[in-house]
């Protein structure tokens, strides 16, 4: 049933395409805690139900402890042992029993007891130690409650028809678990265009709109919804007319994508024969076939950290190796730039002491290379796996978020040690493996001349470079209007990176979302960028623009806009340039 007037909500276009389907409202993890009266004759059974939940929780914590302990040693496993201790606490059990004996249901009894304990921490002292213990208790409580409820974690895989997910927020981990399920699109209250949630959606070619503020409070499961990932709009309960229009648009999109596929095998070469490389960004080995089908000539960014999502154990070296092998074997003879973990920021992991959820400013926190240097054990396992896999094809290694020479050298020192160990163990690897740095922190741009001399290639991570240059949180919809790739500061930085790279004869790539935005292609092409690494659905549109441009014209455009004072003037110039090409 459709209402007459469309309800259209404006958000941020996060992943292009149109999705039409039934809404599925994904609730935040919450438990409906209702006090129920348990009759006398059922109280023993209620106690037993509580005991079973505690036992299950303890077993899960012990399992986590063992996994972390095996992978990283005792220090790292400490957090799990604290959780085991709390779940073993006899007072906790006794207090819950007491309430059950008074006829209170186990869930409510546990909630009351935990609430009392947490409050006592509030009353004691407000230092970090107590805050952390309070969080530990809450975490343990949540786990026991979820076992009591028999509640499964949010499982998108349970959906059985093409659905549009509506949520307050989807984490990158949630989004990646969408893969292979019948989900046609999603819309969320919060998020920005270059959040990792949006990026993963692009990788999976799922239309998405984020930053809709309160969509999750307005939509009910089962309602018909359209997600327009190009316009950044969501239409709830569309009229028949709107629905028909969108169905036509959807069919047209399909037809156009078939037509543009003819470009797939052609080179990214301008009309005056300037050739650049078109690579793609991936998060998972399953995406390699998708990017090949879309005409990628290699992988410019493999975001390896996704192996940490949706699991509670540290991946082993062999697991990394297996993932990399799958990627390399499929992409050969083309190259794969494997980026070392960029965990942290909005890519959180809940594994043991790597529990990164607690930072108050995660994008400025323990992220990417900082995290790897702090926990070298994890980094070493990954480096060993990458090096071992390097004999299977053309592999390049790339470090994220290098802020200066210190970090680059520290990472290289670990890499050299790993190489030495492998040699001693007679394990083969590519002795000439190229090592590059992502440039995504302004301090790295300031010392670009120094960094360029010590790497084999550079890749510009504009998602972060823009975030850190303009001080705009990339996932915060409130400031998304300030996230501006055409800001003169951003363009000057990009030009500086390209020029410094070329001065020492190394290639400069761009793997941030800006590289996949066809309207920016003429400018960055004109600046001399060598490689574009883009999300799968952007390969053909970017290639199409390049093949219709003259490099000489693009260079002239780039020189012109570099002299302009603000982004409005720059965009005007760019519009003019594009319009001239269209006539
Ligand atoms: C970037 O920052 O532009 C980038 C490609 O890395 P990520 O999006 O994974 O942070
Ligand atoms: Mg980045």
XYZ file of C-alpha atoms and ligand atoms in Angstrom, residues 196 339 342 367 401 438 440 461 463-464 474, ligand 2:
12
model
C 34.717 2.861 5.904
C 48.359 -2.510 2.724
C 44.813 0.025 9.257
C 45.379 3.623 14.531
C 49.238 6.569 7.891
C 50.372 5.990 1.967
C 47.364 10.678 4.342
C 44.988 8.346 0.800
C 40.009 10.094 2.560
C 42.272 10.687 5.501
C 35.245 11.802 7.819
Mg 43.314 6.075 5.114
